Short mmCIF file of C-alpha atoms in Angstrom, two decimals:
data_model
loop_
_atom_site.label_atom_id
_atom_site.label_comp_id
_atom_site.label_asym_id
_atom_site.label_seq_id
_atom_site.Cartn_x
_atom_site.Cartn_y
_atom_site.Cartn_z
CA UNK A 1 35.31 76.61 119.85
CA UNK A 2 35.54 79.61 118.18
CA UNK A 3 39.05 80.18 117.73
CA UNK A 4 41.11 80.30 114.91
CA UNK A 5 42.69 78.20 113.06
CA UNK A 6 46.42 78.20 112.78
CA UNK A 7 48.02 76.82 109.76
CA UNK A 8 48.71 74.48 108.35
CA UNK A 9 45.39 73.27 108.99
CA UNK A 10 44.09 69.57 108.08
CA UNK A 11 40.69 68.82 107.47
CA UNK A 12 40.45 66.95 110.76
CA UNK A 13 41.42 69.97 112.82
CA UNK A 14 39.19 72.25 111.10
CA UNK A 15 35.56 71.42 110.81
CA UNK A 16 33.37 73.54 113.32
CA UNK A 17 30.85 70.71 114.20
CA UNK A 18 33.25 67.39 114.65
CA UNK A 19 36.13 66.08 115.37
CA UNK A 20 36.96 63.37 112.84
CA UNK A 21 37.24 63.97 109.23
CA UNK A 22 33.63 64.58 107.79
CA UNK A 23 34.83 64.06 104.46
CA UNK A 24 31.63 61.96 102.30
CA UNK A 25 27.77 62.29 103.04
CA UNK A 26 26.58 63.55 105.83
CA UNK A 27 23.01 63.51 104.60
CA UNK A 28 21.07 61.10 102.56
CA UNK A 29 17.34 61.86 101.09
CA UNK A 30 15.37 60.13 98.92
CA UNK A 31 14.97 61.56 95.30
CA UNK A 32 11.65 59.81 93.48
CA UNK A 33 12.75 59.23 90.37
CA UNK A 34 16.68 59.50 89.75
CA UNK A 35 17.97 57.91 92.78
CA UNK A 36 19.79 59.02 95.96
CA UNK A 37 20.66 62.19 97.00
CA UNK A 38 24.67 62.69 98.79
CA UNK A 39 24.93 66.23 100.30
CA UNK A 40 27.72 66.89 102.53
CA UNK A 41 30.72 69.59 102.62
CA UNK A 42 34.73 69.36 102.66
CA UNK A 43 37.76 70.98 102.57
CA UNK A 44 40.30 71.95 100.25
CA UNK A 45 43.50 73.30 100.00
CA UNK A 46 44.53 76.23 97.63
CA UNK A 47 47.77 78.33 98.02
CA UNK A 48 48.97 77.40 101.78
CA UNK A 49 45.33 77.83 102.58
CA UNK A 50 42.28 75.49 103.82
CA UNK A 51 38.88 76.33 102.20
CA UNK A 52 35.50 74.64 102.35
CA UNK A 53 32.71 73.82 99.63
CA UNK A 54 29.50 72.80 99.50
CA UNK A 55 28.73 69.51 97.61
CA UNK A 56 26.27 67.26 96.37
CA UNK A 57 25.81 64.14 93.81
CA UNK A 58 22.95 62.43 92.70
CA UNK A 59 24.36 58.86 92.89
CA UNK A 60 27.39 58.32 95.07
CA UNK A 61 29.22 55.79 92.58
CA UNK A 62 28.62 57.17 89.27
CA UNK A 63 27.10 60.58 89.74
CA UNK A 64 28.67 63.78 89.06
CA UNK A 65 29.62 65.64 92.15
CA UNK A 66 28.65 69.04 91.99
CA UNK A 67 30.62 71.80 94.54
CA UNK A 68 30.41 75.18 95.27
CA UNK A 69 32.88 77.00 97.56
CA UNK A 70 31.28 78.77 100.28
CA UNK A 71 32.21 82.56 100.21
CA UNK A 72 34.09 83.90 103.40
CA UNK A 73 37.78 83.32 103.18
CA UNK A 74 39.65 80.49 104.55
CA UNK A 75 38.98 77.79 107.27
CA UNK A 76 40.72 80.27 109.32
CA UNK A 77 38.11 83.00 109.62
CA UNK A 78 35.25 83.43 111.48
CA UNK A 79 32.59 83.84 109.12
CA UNK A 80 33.46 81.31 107.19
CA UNK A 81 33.15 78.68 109.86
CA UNK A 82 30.00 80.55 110.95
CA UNK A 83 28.61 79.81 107.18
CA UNK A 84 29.77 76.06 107.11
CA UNK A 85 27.64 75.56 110.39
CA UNK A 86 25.11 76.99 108.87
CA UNK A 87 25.40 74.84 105.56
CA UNK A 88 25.83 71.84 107.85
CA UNK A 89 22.33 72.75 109.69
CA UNK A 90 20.69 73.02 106.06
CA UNK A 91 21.93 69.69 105.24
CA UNK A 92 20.79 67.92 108.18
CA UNK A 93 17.48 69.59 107.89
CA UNK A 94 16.98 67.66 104.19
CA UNK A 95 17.03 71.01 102.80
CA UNK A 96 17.50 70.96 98.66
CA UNK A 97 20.61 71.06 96.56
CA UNK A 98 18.94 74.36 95.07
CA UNK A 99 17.58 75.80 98.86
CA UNK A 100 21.38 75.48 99.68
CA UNK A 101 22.88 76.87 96.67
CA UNK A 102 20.34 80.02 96.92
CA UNK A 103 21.69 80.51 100.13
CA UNK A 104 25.35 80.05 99.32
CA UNK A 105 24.65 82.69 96.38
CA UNK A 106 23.63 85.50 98.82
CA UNK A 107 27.01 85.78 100.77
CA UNK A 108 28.82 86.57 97.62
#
């Protein structure tokens, strides 16, 4: 479904592959030596507004989560929801924290 959003938006009405809320991991991989890698994405809300971010942690309990907002405008627009699919599809292809972030980088 590609059309917008109207506001106010909650994360469950929002997210361009499911349904439900997709709040958490979507995407667990192996890291050798410092434990498991938690990629997934969420949403959050800024001035009336729905964004989304990219994020990752190390170790679900005690790890620091690290986030970066994906570049676009809000939940709203088009290419934003056109670059969270495409975040999504990196995550579910076990891509890196770094792969991801590189990408991320470019739309800015």
């Amino acid at each position: 479904d590609s059309s917008p959003v109207n506001s106010p938006v909650s994360s469950q009405s929002v997210h361009p592959l499911y349904n439900s809320d997709t709040t958490g991991e979507l995407s667990q991989g192996q890291n050798g030596s410092t434990g498991e890698l938690y990629q997934w994405t969420e949403t959050y809300e800024r001035r009336n507004h729905t964004y989304v971010r990219y994020c990752y942690s190390l170790n679900k309990v005690s790890g620091s989560k690290k986030t970066i907002h994906i570049p676009g405008g809000n939940t709203s627009n088009q290419r934003t929801r056109t670059r969270w699919l495409e975040v999504e599809t990196l995550i579910q292809r076990n891509k890196t924290p770094t792969e991801i972030t590189q990408t991320i980088k470019q739309w800015k």
